[in-house]
Amino acid sequence: MAAEIVNPRSDSDTASGTQNASDEPFDPAFALHRGGKMAVQATVPVRDKDDLSLAYTPGVAKVCSAIAERPELVHDYTWKSQVVAVVTDGTAVLGLGDIGPEASLPVMEGKAILFKQFGGVDAVPIALATTDTDEIIDTVVRLAPSFGGVNLEDISAPRCFEIERRLQERLDIPVFHDDQHGTAIVTLAALRNAAKLTGRGLGDLRAVISGAGAAGVAIAKFLLEAGIGDVAVADRKGVVSRDREDLTPVKRELAELTNKAGLSGSLESALAGADVFIGVSGGTVPEPAVASMAPDSFVFAMANPNPEVHPEIAHKYAAVVATGRSDFPNQINNVLAFPGIFAGALQVRASRITEGMKIAAAEALAGVVGDELAADYVIPSPFDERVAPAVTAAVAAAARAEGVARR
């Protein structure tokens, strides 16, 4: 599929200055979304009967028969090797929560056009009318023959962990929950550069993460994999620690892996002397808690639209400040990662996305900044044309090195 990024609204929609037939004021967001944000475009011409006989019957039968005899040819003679399914159930849409499958479609369309715009990867939005874990898994498995990869999106925790794990076990194509791993990859890239800027390594840092959902859990595990000194995670009830008796199985595992310092109590108390704050939960962190952090600390307040710590406050105490917003420097945005990750994985027909491939993506992303490293530039812009090629090449190389590449 060549997913043509188009806005199929009519001229009359724009000319009238309204978002619909009513007299409501013009809203550019509604105007842009009129008719959806993407379309399917053929990659071959069908101009006459000769074209038709090749593209459809009888020519298509030769290709079908060849694939039936040698199933691996599906990658060469269909779109499979260059298209990703963007799958959601609409239960955890960023900033909106559980809004259902139909209401999530504008986000999934947006994700699909970002795949194309930034990574050259075609993607198809698929919103499922079920929240049942088994039904989601079975549905995706049945759809998988049409796709080269699966990007899980906006599925609530803790179901998202099981859904991803079981799909990875059942499928031989990359399955990637971007809310977890995309966020973790970009966070690690920014943190590596922030540490470098202040003359430290990851092993010198103690981090506190606010939020024990999909992103918080993934970031914690990924930072440990990358070699951070220590990391503690806090949920609404405080620091996730072994002495708590109210933990879910996911948080119980997290308590075993994290918090070597044995902290307990509130998020605010955990921040005392901490080197890094990472916010992926919303809420507000009081200024005195930020002030209690170690010198040359880093504040990554990534909640949207309102960061947990406003940059004006964070800059009073922190050496590096990052948010999830595009109107402040150092935007930690998943679009820096997922297009290149899938482009690299599809390029080598990887059977899965490994931890090594994620680490390689983070290192490549951090490397794009290079000699331009500064307090307000620890992570590149999504519009930096170096980003996707660097991540793609690093992921493809890592897939080959880890033995999951098939070409």
mmCIF file of N, CA, C and O in Angstrom, residues 322-367:
data_model
loop_
_atom_site.group_PDB
_atom_site.id
_atom_site.type_symbol
_atom_site.label_atom_id
_atom_site.label_comp_id
_atom_site.label_asym_id
_atom_site.label_seq_id
_atom_site.Cartn_x
_atom_site.Cartn_y
_atom_site.Cartn_z
ATOM 1 N N ALA A 322 12.831 18.155 30.353
ATOM 2 C CA ALA A 322 12.164 17.645 29.149
ATOM 3 C C ALA A 322 10.689 17.459 29.449
ATOM 4 O O ALA A 322 10.296 17.244 30.600
ATOM 5 N N THR A 323 9.868 17.545 28.415
ATOM 6 C CA THR A 323 8.434 17.318 28.557
ATOM 7 C C THR A 323 7.960 16.475 27.373
ATOM 8 O O THR A 323 8.746 16.080 26.512
ATOM 9 N N GLY A 324 6.650 16.238 27.331
ATOM 10 C CA GLY A 324 6.066 15.565 26.185
ATOM 11 C C GLY A 324 5.478 16.530 25.176
ATOM 12 O O GLY A 324 4.882 16.106 24.187
ATOM 13 N N ARG A 325 5.659 17.832 25.411
ATOM 14 C CA ARG A 325 5.022 18.842 24.580
ATOM 15 C C ARG A 325 5.983 19.404 23.544
ATOM 16 O O ARG A 325 7.184 19.522 23.785
ATOM 17 N N SER A 326 5.410 19.795 22.405
ATOM 18 C CA SER A 326 6.221 20.318 21.306
ATOM 19 C C SER A 326 6.552 21.792 21.462
ATOM 20 O O SER A 326 7.391 22.319 20.724
ATOM 21 N N ASP A 327 5.907 22.481 22.412
ATOM 22 C CA ASP A 327 6.153 23.915 22.571
ATOM 23 C C ASP A 327 7.218 24.215 23.628
ATOM 24 O O ASP A 327 7.435 25.367 23.982
ATOM 25 N N PHE A 328 7.878 23.174 24.148
ATOM 26 C CA PHE A 328 9.028 23.330 25.027
ATOM 27 C C PHE A 328 10.200 22.553 24.432
ATOM 28 O O PHE A 328 9.990 21.590 23.686
ATOM 29 N N PRO A 329 11.442 22.940 24.749
ATOM 30 C CA PRO A 329 12.588 22.165 24.264
ATOM 31 C C PRO A 329 12.570 20.735 24.817
ATOM 32 O O PRO A 329 11.917 20.441 25.815
ATOM 33 N N ASN A 330 13.312 19.852 24.158
ATOM 34 C CA ASN A 330 13.481 18.465 24.617
ATOM 35 C C ASN A 330 12.148 17.716 24.715
ATOM 36 O O ASN A 330 11.766 17.205 25.773
ATOM 37 N N GLN A 331 11.435 17.649 23.596
ATOM 38 C CA GLN A 331 10.179 16.902 23.589
ATOM 39 C C GLN A 331 10.466 15.405 23.484
ATOM 40 O O GLN A 331 11.075 14.939 22.517
ATOM 41 N N ILE A 332 10.025 14.654 24.474
ATOM 42 C CA ILE A 332 10.150 13.197 24.450
ATOM 43 C C ILE A 332 8.896 12.644 23.792
ATOM 44 O O ILE A 332 7.827 12.585 24.406
ATOM 45 N N ASN A 333 9.026 12.279 22.537
ATOM 46 C CA ASN A 333 7.886 11.904 21.701
ATOM 47 C C ASN A 333 8.175 10.562 21.043
ATOM 48 O O ASN A 333 9.228 10.373 20.430
ATOM 49 N N ASN A 334 7.221 9.649 21.140
ATOM 50 C CA ASN A 334 7.412 8.306 20.576
ATOM 51 C C ASN A 334 7.666 8.306 19.074
ATOM 52 O O ASN A 334 8.226 7.343 18.539
ATOM 53 N N VAL A 335 7.244 9.368 18.385
ATOM 54 C CA VAL A 335 7.438 9.403 16.928
ATOM 55 C C VAL A 335 8.921 9.394 16.572
ATOM 56 O O VAL A 335 9.287 9.079 15.431
ATOM 57 N N LEU A 336 9.777 9.698 17.524
ATOM 58 C CA LEU A 336 11.217 9.597 17.291
ATOM 59 C C LEU A 336 11.676 8.155 17.183
ATOM 60 O O LEU A 336 12.765 7.888 16.670
ATOM 61 N N ALA A 337 10.875 7.219 17.664
ATOM 62 C CA ALA A 337 11.324 5.827 17.740
ATOM 63 C C ALA A 337 10.573 4.872 16.823
ATOM 64 O O ALA A 337 11.182 4.175 16.007
ATOM 65 N N PHE A 338 9.244 4.812 16.950
ATOM 66 C CA PHE A 338 8.537 3.692 16.325
ATOM 67 C C PHE A 338 8.640 3.628 14.799
ATOM 68 O O PHE A 338 8.727 2.517 14.251
ATOM 69 N N PRO A 339 8.675 4.745 14.059
ATOM 70 C CA PRO A 339 8.798 4.577 12.601
ATOM 71 C C PRO A 339 10.114 3.900 12.193
ATOM 72 O O PRO A 339 10.123 2.984 11.361
ATOM 73 N N GLY A 340 11.217 4.341 12.790
ATOM 74 C CA GLY A 340 12.507 3.751 12.457
ATOM 75 C C GLY A 340 12.655 2.331 12.963
ATOM 76 O O GLY A 340 13.288 1.487 12.319
ATOM 77 N N ILE A 341 12.067 2.041 14.133
ATOM 78 C CA ILE A 341 12.145 0.683 14.676
ATOM 79 C C ILE A 341 11.464 -0.300 13.749
ATOM 80 O O ILE A 341 12.015 -1.358 13.407
ATOM 81 N N PHE A 342 10.258 0.022 13.314
ATOM 82 C CA PHE A 342 9.565 -0.893 12.403
ATOM 83 C C PHE A 342 10.218 -0.913 11.022
ATOM 84 O O PHE A 342 10.293 -1.966 10.383
ATOM 85 N N ALA A 343 10.708 0.233 10.562
ATOM 86 C CA ALA A 343 11.382 0.251 9.258
ATOM 87 C C ALA A 343 12.594 -0.673 9.273
ATOM 88 O O ALA A 343 12.832 -1.434 8.328
ATOM 89 N N GLY A 344 13.370 -0.629 10.356
ATOM 90 C CA GLY A 344 14.533 -1.499 10.468
ATOM 91 C C GLY A 344 14.156 -2.957 10.594
ATOM 92 O O GLY A 344 14.777 -3.832 9.973
ATOM 93 N N ALA A 345 13.134 -3.241 11.394
ATOM 94 C CA ALA A 345 12.700 -4.625 11.580
ATOM 95 C C ALA A 345 12.145 -5.207 10.286
ATOM 96 O O ALA A 345 12.431 -6.364 9.926
ATOM 97 N N LEU A 346 11.342 -4.429 9.553
ATOM 98 C CA LEU A 346 10.774 -4.909 8.297
ATOM 99 C C LEU A 346 11.852 -5.061 7.229
ATOM 100 O O LEU A 346 11.781 -5.980 6.394
ATOM 101 N N GLN A 347 12.830 -4.171 7.245
ATOM 102 C CA GLN A 347 13.897 -4.223 6.251
ATOM 103 C C GLN A 347 14.602 -5.571 6.255
ATOM 104 O O GLN A 347 14.985 -6.094 5.207
ATOM 105 N N VAL A 348 14.776 -6.159 7.441
ATOM 106 C CA VAL A 348 15.492 -7.441 7.541
ATOM 107 C C VAL A 348 14.539 -8.597 7.842
ATOM 108 O O VAL A 348 14.971 -9.692 8.157
ATOM 109 N N ARG A 349 13.229 -8.322 7.772
ATOM 110 C CA ARG A 349 12.199 -9.329 8.053
ATOM 111 C C ARG A 349 12.424 -9.971 9.415
ATOM 112 O O ARG A 349 12.415 -11.212 9.574
ATOM 113 N N ALA A 350 12.624 -9.161 10.419
ATOM 114 C CA ALA A 350 12.869 -9.655 11.768
ATOM 115 C C ALA A 350 11.654 -10.411 12.292
ATOM 116 O O ALA A 350 10.508 -10.041 12.019
ATOM 117 N N SER A 351 11.910 -11.461 13.035
ATOM 118 C CA SER A 351 10.826 -12.250 13.611
ATOM 119 C C SER A 351 10.267 -11.608 14.874
ATOM 120 O O SER A 351 9.146 -11.903 15.286
ATOM 121 N N ARG A 352 11.055 -10.736 15.498
ATOM 122 C CA ARG A 352 10.599 -10.028 16.694
ATOM 123 C C ARG A 352 11.494 -8.826 16.932
ATOM 124 O O ARG A 352 12.521 -8.663 16.261
ATOM 125 N N ILE A 353 11.111 -7.999 17.894
ATOM 126 C CA ILE A 353 11.920 -6.853 18.290
ATOM 127 C C ILE A 353 12.519 -7.169 19.657
ATOM 128 O O ILE A 353 11.793 -7.328 20.645
ATOM 129 N N THR A 354 13.834 -7.301 19.702
ATOM 130 C CA THR A 354 14.533 -7.714 20.913
ATOM 131 C C THR A 354 14.922 -6.514 21.771
ATOM 132 O O THR A 354 14.869 -5.364 21.329
ATOM 133 N N GLU A 355 15.361 -6.809 23.001
ATOM 134 C CA GLU A 355 15.865 -5.750 23.867
ATOM 135 C C GLU A 355 17.076 -5.081 23.238
ATOM 136 O O GLU A 355 17.256 -3.863 23.345
ATOM 137 N N GLY A 356 17.918 -5.893 22.581
ATOM 138 C CA GLY A 356 19.094 -5.336 21.921
ATOM 139 C C GLY A 356 18.738 -4.365 20.810
ATOM 140 O O GLY A 356 19.425 -3.352 20.618
ATOM 141 N N MET A 357 17.672 -4.650 20.087
ATOM 142 C CA MET A 357 17.213 -3.744 19.037
ATOM 143 C C MET A 357 16.689 -2.443 19.624
ATOM 144 O O MET A 357 16.898 -1.358 19.076
ATOM 145 N N LYS A 358 16.029 -2.522 20.775
ATOM 146 C CA LYS A 358 15.534 -1.309 21.438
ATOM 147 C C LYS A 358 16.700 -0.465 21.952
ATOM 148 O O LYS A 358 16.702 0.771 21.810
ATOM 149 N N ILE A 359 17.685 -1.117 22.573
ATOM 150 C CA ILE A 359 18.865 -0.400 23.056
ATOM 151 C C ILE A 359 19.579 0.284 21.892
ATOM 152 O O ILE A 359 20.003 1.446 21.980
ATOM 153 N N ALA A 360 19.701 -0.441 20.773
ATOM 154 C CA ALA A 360 20.355 0.135 19.589
ATOM 155 C C ALA A 360 19.603 1.353 19.088
ATOM 156 O O ALA A 360 20.206 2.349 18.670
ATOM 157 N N ALA A 361 18.272 1.294 19.126
ATOM 158 C CA ALA A 361 17.458 2.443 18.696
ATOM 159 C C ALA A 361 17.715 3.647 19.591
ATOM 160 O O ALA A 361 17.863 4.782 19.110
ATOM 161 N N ALA A 362 17.774 3.421 20.900
ATOM 162 C CA ALA A 362 18.014 4.523 21.836
ATOM 163 C C ALA A 362 19.393 5.134 21.620
ATOM 164 O O ALA A 362 19.559 6.360 21.637
ATOM 165 N N GLU A 363 20.391 4.276 21.419
ATOM 166 C CA GLU A 363 21.748 4.785 21.209
ATOM 167 C C GLU A 363 21.842 5.580 19.910
ATOM 168 O O GLU A 363 22.499 6.628 19.859
ATOM 169 N N ALA A 364 21.186 5.095 18.862
ATOM 170 C CA ALA A 364 21.205 5.809 17.585
ATOM 171 C C ALA A 364 20.510 7.160 17.704
ATOM 172 O O ALA A 364 20.977 8.172 17.161
ATOM 173 N N LEU A 365 19.399 7.174 18.425
ATOM 174 C CA LEU A 365 18.645 8.410 18.614
ATOM 175 C C LEU A 365 19.472 9.428 19.395
ATOM 176 O O LEU A 365 19.536 10.609 19.027
ATOM 177 N N ALA A 366 20.121 8.972 20.448
ATOM 178 C CA ALA A 366 20.987 9.866 21.217
ATOM 179 C C ALA A 366 22.137 10.371 20.363
ATOM 180 O O ALA A 366 22.541 11.541 20.467
ATOM 181 N N GLY A 367 22.649 9.510 19.499
ATOM 182 C CA GLY A 367 23.795 9.875 18.669
ATOM 183 C C GLY A 367 23.496 10.938 17.644
ATOM 184 O O GLY A 367 24.420 11.642 17.197
#
